[in-house]
Coordinates of C-alpha atoms in Angstrom, one line a residue:
X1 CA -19.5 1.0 25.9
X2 CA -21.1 -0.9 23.7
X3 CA -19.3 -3.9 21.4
X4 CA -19.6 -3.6 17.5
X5 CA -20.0 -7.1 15.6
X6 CA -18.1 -6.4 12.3
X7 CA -19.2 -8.7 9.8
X8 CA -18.1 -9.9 5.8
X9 CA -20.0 -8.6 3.1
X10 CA -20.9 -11.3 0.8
X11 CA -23.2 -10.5 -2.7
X12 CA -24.4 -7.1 -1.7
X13 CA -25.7 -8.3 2.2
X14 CA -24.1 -8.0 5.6
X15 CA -23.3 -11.6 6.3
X16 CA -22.6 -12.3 9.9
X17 CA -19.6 -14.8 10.5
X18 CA -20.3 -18.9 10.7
X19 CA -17.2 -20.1 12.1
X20 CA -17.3 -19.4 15.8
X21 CA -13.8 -17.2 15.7
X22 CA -13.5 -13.5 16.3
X23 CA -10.6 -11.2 17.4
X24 CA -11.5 -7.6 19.1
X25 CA -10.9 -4.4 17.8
X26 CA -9.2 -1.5 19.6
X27 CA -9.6 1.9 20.1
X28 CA -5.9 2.5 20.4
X29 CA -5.9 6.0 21.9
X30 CA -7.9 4.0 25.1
X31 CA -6.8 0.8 24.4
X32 CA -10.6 -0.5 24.9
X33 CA -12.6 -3.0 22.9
X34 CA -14.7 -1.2 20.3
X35 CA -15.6 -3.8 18.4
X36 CA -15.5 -8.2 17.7
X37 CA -14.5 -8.6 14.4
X38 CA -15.6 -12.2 12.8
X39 CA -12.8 -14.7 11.6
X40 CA -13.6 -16.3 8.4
X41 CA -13.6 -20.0 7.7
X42 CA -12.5 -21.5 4.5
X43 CA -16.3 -22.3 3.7
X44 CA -17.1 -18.7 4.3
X45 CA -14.6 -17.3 1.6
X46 CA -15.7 -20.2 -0.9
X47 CA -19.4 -18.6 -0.3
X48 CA -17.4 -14.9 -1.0
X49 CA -15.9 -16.6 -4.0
X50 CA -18.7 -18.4 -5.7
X51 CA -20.5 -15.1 -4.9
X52 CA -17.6 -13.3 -6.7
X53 CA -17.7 -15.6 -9.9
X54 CA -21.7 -15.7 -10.3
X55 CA -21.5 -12.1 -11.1
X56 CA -18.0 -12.7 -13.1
X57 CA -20.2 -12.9 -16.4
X58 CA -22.6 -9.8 -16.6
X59 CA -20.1 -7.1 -14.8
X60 CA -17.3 -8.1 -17.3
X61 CA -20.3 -7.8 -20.0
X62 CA -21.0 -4.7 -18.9
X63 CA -19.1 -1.4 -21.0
X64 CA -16.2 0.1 -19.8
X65 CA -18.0 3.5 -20.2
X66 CA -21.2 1.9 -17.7
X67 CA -18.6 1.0 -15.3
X68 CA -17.1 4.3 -15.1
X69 CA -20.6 6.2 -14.6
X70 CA -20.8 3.6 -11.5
X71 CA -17.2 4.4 -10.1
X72 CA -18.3 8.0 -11.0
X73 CA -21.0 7.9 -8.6
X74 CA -19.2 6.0 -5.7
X75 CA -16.2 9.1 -6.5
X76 CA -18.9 11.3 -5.5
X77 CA -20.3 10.0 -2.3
X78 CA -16.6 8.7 -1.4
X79 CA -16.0 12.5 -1.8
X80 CA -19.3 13.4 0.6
X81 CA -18.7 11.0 3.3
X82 CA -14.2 11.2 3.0
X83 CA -14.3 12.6 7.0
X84 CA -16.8 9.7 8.0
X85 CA -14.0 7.3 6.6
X86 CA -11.3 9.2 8.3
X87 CA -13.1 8.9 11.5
X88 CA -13.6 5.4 11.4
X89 CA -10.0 5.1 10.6
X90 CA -8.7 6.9 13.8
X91 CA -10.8 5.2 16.0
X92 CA -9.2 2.0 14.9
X93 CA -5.7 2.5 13.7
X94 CA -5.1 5.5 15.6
X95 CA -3.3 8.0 13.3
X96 CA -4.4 11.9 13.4
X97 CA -7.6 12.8 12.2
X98 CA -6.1 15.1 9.5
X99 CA -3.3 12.1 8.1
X100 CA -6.4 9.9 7.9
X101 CA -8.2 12.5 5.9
X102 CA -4.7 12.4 3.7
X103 CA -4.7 8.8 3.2
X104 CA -8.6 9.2 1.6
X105 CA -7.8 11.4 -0.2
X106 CA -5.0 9.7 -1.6
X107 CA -7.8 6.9 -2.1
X108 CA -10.1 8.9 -3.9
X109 CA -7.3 9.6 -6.1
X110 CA -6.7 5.8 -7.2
X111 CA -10.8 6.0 -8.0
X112 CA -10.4 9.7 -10.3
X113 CA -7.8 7.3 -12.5
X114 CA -9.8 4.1 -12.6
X115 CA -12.9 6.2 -14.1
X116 CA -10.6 6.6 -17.0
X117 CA -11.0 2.8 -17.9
X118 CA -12.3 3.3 -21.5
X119 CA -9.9 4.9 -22.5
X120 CA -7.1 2.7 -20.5
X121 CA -8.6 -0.4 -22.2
X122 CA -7.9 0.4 -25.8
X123 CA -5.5 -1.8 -27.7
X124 CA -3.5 -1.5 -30.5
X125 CA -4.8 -1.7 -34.2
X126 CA -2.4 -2.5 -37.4
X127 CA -4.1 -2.2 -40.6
X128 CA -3.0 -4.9 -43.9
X129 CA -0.2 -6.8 -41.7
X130 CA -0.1 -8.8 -44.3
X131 CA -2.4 -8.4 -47.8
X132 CA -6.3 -7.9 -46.7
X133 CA -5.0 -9.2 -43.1
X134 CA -5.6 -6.8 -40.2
X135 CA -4.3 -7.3 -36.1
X136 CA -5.3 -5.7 -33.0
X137 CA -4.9 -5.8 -29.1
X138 CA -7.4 -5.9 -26.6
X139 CA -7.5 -6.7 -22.8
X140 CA -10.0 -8.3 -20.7
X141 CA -10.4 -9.0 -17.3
X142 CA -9.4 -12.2 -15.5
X143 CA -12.2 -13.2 -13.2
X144 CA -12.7 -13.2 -9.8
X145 CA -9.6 -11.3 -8.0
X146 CA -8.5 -10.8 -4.5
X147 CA -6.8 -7.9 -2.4
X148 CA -5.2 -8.9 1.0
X149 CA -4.7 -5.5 2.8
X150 CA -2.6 -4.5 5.9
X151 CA -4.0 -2.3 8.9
X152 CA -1.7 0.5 8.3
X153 CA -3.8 1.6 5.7
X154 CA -7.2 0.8 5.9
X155 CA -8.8 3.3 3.0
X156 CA -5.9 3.8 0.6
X157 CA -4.4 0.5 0.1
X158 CA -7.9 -1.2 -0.7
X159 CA -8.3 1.3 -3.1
X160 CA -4.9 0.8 -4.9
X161 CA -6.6 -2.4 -5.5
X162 CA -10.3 -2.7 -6.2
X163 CA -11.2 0.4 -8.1
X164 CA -8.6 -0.7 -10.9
X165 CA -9.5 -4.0 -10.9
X166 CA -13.6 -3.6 -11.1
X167 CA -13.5 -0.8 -13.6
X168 CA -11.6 -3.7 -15.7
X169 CA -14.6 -6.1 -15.1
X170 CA -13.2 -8.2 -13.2
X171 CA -15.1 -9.0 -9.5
X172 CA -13.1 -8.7 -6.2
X173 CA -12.9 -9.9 -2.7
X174 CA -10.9 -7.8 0.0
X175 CA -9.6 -9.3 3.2
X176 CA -8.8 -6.3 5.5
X177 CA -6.9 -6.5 8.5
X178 CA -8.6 -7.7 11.6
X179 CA -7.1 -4.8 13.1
X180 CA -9.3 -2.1 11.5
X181 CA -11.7 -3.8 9.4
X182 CA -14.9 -1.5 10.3
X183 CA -13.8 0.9 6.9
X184 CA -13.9 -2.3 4.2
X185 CA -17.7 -2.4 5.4
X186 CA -17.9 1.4 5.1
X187 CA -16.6 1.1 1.5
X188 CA -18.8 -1.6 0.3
X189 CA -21.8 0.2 1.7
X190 CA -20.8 3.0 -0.9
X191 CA -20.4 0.8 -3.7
X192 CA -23.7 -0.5 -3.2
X193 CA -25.2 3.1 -3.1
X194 CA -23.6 4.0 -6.2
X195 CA -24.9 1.0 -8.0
X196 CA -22.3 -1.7 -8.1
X197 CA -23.9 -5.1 -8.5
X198 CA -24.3 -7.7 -6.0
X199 CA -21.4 -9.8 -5.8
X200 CA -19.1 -7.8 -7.5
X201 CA -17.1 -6.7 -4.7
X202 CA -17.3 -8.9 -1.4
X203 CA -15.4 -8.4 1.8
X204 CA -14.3 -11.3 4.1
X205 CA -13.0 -10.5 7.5
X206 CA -10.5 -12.8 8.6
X207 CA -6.5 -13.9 9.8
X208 CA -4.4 -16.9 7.9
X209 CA -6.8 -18.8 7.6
X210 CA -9.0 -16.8 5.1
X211 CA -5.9 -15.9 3.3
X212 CA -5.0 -19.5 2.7
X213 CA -8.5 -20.3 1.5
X214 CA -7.7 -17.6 -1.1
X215 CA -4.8 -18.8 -2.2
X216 CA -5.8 -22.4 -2.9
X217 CA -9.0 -21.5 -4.3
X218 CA -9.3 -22.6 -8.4
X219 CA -11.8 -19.5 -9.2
X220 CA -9.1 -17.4 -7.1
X221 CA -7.2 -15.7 -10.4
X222 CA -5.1 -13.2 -9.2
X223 CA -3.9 -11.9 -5.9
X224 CA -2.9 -8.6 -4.8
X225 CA -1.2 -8.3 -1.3
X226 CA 0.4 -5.2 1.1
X227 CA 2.1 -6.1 4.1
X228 CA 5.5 -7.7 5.4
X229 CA 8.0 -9.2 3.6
X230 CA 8.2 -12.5 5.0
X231 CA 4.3 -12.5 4.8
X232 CA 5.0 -10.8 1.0
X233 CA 7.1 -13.8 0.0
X234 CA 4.2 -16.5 1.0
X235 CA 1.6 -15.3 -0.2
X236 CA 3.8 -15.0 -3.7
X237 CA 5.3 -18.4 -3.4
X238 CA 1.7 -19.8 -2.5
X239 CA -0.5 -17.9 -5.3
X240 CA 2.1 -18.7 -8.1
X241 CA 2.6 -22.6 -7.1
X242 CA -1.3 -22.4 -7.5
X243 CA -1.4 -20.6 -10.7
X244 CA -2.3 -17.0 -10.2
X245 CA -0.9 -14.3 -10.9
X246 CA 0.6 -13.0 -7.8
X247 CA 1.6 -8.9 -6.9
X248 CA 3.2 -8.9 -3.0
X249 CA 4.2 -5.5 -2.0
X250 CA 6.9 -6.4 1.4
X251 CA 8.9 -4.2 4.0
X252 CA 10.9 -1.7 3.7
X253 CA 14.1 0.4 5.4
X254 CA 13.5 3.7 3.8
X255 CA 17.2 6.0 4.0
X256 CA 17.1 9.9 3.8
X257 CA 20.1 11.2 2.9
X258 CA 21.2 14.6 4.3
X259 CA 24.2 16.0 2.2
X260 CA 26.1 19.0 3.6
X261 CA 24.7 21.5 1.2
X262 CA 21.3 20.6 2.1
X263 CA 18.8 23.3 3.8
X264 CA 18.9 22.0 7.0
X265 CA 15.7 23.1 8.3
X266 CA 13.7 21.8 5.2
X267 CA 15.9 18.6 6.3
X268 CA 14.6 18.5 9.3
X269 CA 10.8 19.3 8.7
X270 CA 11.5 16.5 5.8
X271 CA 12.5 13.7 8.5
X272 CA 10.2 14.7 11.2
X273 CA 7.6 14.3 9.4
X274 CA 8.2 11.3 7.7
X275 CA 10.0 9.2 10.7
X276 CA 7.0 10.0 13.1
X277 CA 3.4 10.7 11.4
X278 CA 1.6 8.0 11.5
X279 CA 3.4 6.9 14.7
X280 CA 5.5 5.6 11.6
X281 CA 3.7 3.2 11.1
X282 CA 4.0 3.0 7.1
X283 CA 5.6 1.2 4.6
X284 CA 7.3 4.7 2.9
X285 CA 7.9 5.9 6.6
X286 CA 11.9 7.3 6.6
X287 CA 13.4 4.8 9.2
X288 CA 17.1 6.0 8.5
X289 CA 18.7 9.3 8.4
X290 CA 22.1 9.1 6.2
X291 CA 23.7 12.1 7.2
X292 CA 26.8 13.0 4.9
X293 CA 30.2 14.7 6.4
X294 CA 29.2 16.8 8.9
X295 CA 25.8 17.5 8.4
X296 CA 25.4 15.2 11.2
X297 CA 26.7 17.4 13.9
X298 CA 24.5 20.5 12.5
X299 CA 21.5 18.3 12.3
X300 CA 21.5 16.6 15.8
X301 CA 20.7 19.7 18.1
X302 CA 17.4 20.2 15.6
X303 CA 16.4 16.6 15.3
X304 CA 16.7 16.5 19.4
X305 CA 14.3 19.4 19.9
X306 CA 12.1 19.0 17.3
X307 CA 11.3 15.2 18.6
X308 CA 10.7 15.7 22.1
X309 CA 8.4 18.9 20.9
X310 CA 6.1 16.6 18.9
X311 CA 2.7 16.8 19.9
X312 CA 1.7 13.2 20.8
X313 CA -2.6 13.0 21.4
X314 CA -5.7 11.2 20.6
X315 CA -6.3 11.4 17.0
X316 CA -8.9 13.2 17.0
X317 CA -7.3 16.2 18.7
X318 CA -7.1 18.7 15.1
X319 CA -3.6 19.7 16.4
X320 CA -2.0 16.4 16.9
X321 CA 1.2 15.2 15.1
X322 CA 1.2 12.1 16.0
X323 CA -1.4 9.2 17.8
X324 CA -1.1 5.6 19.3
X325 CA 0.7 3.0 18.2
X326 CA -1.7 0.7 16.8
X327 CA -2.0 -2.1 19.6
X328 CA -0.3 -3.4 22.1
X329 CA 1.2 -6.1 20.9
X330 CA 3.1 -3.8 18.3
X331 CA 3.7 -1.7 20.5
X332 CA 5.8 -4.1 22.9
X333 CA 7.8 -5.2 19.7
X334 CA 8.8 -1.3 19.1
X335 CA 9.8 -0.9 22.7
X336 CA 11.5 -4.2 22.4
X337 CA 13.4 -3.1 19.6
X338 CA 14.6 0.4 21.3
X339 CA 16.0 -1.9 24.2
X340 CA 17.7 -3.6 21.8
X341 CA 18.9 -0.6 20.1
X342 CA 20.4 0.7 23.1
X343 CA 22.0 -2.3 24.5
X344 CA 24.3 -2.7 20.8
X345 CA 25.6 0.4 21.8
X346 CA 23.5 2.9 19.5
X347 CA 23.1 6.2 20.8
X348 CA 19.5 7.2 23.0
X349 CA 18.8 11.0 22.3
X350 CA 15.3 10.8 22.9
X351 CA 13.2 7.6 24.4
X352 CA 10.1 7.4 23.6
X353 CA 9.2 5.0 26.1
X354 CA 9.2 7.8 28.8
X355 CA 6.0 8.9 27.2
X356 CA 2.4 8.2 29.3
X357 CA -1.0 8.2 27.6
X358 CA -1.8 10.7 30.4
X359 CA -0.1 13.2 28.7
X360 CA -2.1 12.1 25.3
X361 CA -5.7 13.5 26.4
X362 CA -8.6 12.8 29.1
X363 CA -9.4 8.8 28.9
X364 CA -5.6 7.8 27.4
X365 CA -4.0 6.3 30.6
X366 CA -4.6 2.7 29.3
X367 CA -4.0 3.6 25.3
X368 CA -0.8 2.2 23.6
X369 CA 1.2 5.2 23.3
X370 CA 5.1 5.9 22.7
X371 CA 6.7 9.0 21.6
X372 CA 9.6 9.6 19.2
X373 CA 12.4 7.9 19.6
X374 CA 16.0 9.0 18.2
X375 CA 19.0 7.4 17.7
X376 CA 22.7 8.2 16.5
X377 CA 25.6 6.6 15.9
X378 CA 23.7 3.9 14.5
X379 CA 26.0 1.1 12.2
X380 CA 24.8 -1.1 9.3
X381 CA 25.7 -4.7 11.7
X382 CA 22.2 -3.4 14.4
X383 CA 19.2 -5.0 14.4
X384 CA 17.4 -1.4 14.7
X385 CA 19.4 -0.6 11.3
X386 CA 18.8 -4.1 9.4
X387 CA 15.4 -5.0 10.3
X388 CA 12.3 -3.3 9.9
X389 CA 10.9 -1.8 13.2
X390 CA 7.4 -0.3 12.0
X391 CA 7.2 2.6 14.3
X392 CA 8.5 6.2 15.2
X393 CA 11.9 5.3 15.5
X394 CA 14.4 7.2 13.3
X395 CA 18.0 6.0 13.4
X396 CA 20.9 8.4 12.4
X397 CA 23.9 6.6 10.5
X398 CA 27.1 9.1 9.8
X399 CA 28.7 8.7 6.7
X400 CA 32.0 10.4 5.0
X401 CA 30.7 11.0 1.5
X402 CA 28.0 10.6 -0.9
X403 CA 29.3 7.6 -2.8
X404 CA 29.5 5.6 1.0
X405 CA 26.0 6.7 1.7
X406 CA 25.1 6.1 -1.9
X407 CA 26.4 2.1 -1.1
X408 CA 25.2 2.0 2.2
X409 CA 21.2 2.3 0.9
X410 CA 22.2 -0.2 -2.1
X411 CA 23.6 -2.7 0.1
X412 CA 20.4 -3.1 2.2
X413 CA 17.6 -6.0 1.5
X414 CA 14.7 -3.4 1.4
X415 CA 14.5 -1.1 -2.1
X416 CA 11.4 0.7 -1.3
X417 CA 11.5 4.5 -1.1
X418 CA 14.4 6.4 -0.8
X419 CA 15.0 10.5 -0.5
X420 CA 18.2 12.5 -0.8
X421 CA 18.4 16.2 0.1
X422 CA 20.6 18.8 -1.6
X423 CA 20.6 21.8 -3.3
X424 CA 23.3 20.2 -5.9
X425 CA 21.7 19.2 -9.1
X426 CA 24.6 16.7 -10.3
X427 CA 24.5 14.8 -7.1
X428 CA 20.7 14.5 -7.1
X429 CA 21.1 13.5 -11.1
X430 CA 23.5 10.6 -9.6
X431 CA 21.6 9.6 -6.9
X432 CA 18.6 9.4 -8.7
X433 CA 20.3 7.0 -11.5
X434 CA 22.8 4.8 -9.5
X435 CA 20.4 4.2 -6.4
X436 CA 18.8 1.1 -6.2
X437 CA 15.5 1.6 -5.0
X438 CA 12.1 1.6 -6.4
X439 CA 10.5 5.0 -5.6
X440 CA 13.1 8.2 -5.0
X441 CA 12.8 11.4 -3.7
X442 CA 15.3 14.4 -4.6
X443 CA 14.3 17.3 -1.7
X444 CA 10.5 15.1 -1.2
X445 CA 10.8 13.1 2.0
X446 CA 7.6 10.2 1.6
X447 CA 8.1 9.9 -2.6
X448 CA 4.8 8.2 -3.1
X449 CA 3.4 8.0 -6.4
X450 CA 0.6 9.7 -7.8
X451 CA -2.5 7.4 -8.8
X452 CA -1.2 7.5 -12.6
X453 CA 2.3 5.9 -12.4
X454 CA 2.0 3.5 -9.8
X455 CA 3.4 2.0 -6.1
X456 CA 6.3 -0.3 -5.6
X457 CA 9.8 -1.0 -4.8
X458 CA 12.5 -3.2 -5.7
X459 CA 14.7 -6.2 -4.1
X460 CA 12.4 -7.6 -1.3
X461 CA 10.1 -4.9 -0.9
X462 CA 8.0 -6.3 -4.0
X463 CA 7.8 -9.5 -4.7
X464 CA 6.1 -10.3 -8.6
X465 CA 6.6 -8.2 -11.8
X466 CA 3.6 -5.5 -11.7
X467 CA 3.6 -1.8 -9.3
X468 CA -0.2 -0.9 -7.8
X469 CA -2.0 0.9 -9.5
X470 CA -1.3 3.2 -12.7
X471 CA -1.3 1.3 -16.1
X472 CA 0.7 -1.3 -14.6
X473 CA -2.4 -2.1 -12.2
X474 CA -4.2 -2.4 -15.3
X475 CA -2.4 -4.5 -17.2
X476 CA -2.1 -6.6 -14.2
X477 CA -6.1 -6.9 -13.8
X478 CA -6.1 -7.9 -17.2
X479 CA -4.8 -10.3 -20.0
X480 CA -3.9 -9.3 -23.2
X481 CA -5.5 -10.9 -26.2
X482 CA -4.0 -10.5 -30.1
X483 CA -6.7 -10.8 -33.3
X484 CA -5.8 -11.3 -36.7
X485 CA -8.8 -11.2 -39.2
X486 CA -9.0 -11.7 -42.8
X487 CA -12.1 -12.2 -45.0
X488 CA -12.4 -14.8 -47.7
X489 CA -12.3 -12.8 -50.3
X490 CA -8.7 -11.9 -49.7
X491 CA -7.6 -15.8 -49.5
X492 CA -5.2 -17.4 -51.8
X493 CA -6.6 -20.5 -52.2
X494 CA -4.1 -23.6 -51.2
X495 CA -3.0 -24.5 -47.8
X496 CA 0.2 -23.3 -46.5
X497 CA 2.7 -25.1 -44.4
X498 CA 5.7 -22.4 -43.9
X499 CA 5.6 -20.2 -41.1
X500 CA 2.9 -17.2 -41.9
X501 CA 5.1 -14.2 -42.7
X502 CA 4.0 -10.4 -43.9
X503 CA 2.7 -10.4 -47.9

């Protein structure tokens, strides 16, 4: 099998990588190299960079309304090629075929809103503030910006990020994840075809290293990042001690809550779904089931048989539920935390360790695969409850009552989706108002914003003031700027030394 060099994209050229590193790629379903994936220096992004701020001027010269016929174009070819993308993304990251044709879609979504940008520009415009005085609002963009993106998401999360922020005029740099970098180069290809100039969107492949560079760099004005909270809480720390304007999206512990009224069987579909696709390997994944009174022991026998029936294959198997975890490396870290599960004393319904590639497909012996795993009897004090695991493990925690479960979700570090089922409209009125999370669902298991109101959570899943996307993605691609205007004819004469006040 032949070894893919995957390269940075630098002013509208393929420019192969000068600083001697590279990390493979994976095909996780074989667990093969597919790929050598070039580690940027800090001299490689300041090539990005200067790239980036040479074509600052004339793209944030350029109309809203030009901008949007370009992103209009790359919406259309996006739209043409959205099962190439896919492809590349199961071949890298390993999720199903048809969840990686989801997660473009939900892409292409983020693209339909940023071709709105004339109209998500305009400011505000007061006539005779003051006698023959008038005011008005505008934004404009802030220069060159940067998105730093994780591997779960290889399509979507870039574009939370760079369609906003181009259609703004500003110019961009992505830094993908080495992990499945191959669709960054996919994306800018499009770009070009639809028109985008040179050097207004730049990709540089790359680890720490390239992420530092871009976070000391002067030209460097803002920084948008999705990935771990530790990581989330650098990179803020970092960008704002260097003056940019920093948005960190971190981890997350997302809580379903069963209550006893609940339909159990849309329950179940609910948490299935949401613990396991993706091999759960998402930052809205439900990690926790809350289960209120005794829905638990209703709920159990279901959960049980509906987790060792998933159907675990390669990706690109149509009727697959669920693929690889994404290499091995995570995938000894999950298994490490199910060991640990189990030896606090947590409940093992189902372990997912028993699966074998083997079962997965022809060619999947040496993939890194793992099946659902299931735990009850889970408490608040265990690792596999506190920390975030980042895989398809769901753990069941039994409560007595709403408000305990209601507490339970509030008391944790993590605030970043949250989903209660019930057929009781009070309850999901109060848990929609007391809980503190950013992003709730009442009956919807993976509550993830549309591309007009915007991603993010609270407590230390976000770290900076702005959500992705939505009008808060533009107002954080832009800075406001306030004009007041008066003509000489309408100027007392005499200078004035009192604050200015309405006449």
């Amino acid at each position: 099998m032949s070894i893919t060099n995957i390269d940075h994209y630098i002013a509208g050229q393929i420019v192969a990588g000068t600083s001697g590193r590279a990390q493979d790629v994976y095909n996780p379903a074989t667990g093969a190299v597919s790929g050598r994936t070039a580690l940027a220096s800090a001299a490689e992004v300041d090539k990005a960079v200067a790239a980036a701020q040479a074509a600052f001027p004339a793209w944030a010269g350029t109309s809203p309304l030009r901008r949007a016929r370009i992103l209009f174009k790359f919406l259309e070819l996006l739209n043409h090629h959205r099962d190439d993308l896919a492809r590349l993304i199961t071949a890298e990251h390993g999720k199903v075929f048809t969840d990686a044709q989801g997660e473009v879609t939900r892409g292409i979504e983020i693209v339909e809103f940023a071709t709105g940008i004339p109209q998500l520009l305009k400011g505000d415009f007061t006539e005779q503030v003051s006698t023959g005085m008038d005011n008005w609002t505008m934004r404009q963009p802030l220069g060159v910006v940067a998105g730093i993106t994780p591997f779960n998401f290889p399509v979507m999360v870039p574009m939370w990020m760079f369609p906003v922020a181009i259609a703004a005029g500003n110019t961009f740099i992505l830094k993908p994840s080495p992990i499945d970098p191959s669709p960054s180069l996919f994306m800018a290809e499009l770009l070009k075809k639809a028109g985008l100039p040179d050097g207004v969107f730049n990709v540089v492949q790359g680890d720490k290293e390239a992420v530092d560079a871009l976070l000391a760099h002067h030209d460097v004005k803002a920084i948008s990042f999705v990935g771990s909270t530790p990581i989330a809480n650098y990179i803020y720390e970092t960008g704002a001690r260097n003056g940019k304007r920093v948005q960190a999206l971190g981890g997350a512990k997302n809580h379903m809550v069963v209550m006893p009224d609940a339909d159990l069987d849309q329950a179940v579909d609910g948490l299935i779904g949401a613990a396991y696709g993706s091999a759960g390997e998402r930052c809205m994944a439900i990690s926790v089931a809350v289960l209120v009174g005794d829905v638990a022991d209703k709920i159990m026998p279901k959960l049980i048989e509906r987790t060792q029936a998933l159907k675990i294959k390669n990706g690109m198997e149509l009727d697959a539920e669920m693929g690889p975890i994404v290499t091995g490396i995570a995938h000894q870290r999950i298994t490490g935390y199910i060991e640990h599960g189990a030896r606090e004393g947590a409940k093992l319904l189902v372990d997912g360790r028993t699966f074998k590639g083997k079962s997965a497909g022809a060619g999947c012996d040496n993939g890194f695969w793992l099946g659902g795993t299931l735990f009850d009897h889970v408490t608040p004090e265990m690792k596999i409850y506190k920390e975030e695991i980042f895989g398809p493990v769901l753990s069941c925690v039994r409560v007595p009552d709403f408000a305990t479960a209601v507490k339970l979700i509030n008391d944790h570090e993590f605030g970043n989706g949250v989903s209660c089922y019930t057929r009781d409209g009070h309850v999901a009125r109060e848990f929609g108002h007391r809980i503190q999370v950013g992003m709730v669902g009442i009956n919807v298991p993976i509550p993830v914003p549309m591309a007009w109101h915007g991603f993010g959570g609270w407590k230390r899943s976000l770290f900076g003031d702005m959500h992705a996307y939505g009008e808060e993605g533009v107002r954080f691609y832009t800075k406001q700027k306030s004009i007041m205007q008066r003509w000489p004819e309408s100027i007392e004469k005499g200078a004035e030394f009192v604050m200015p006040t309405s006449k």
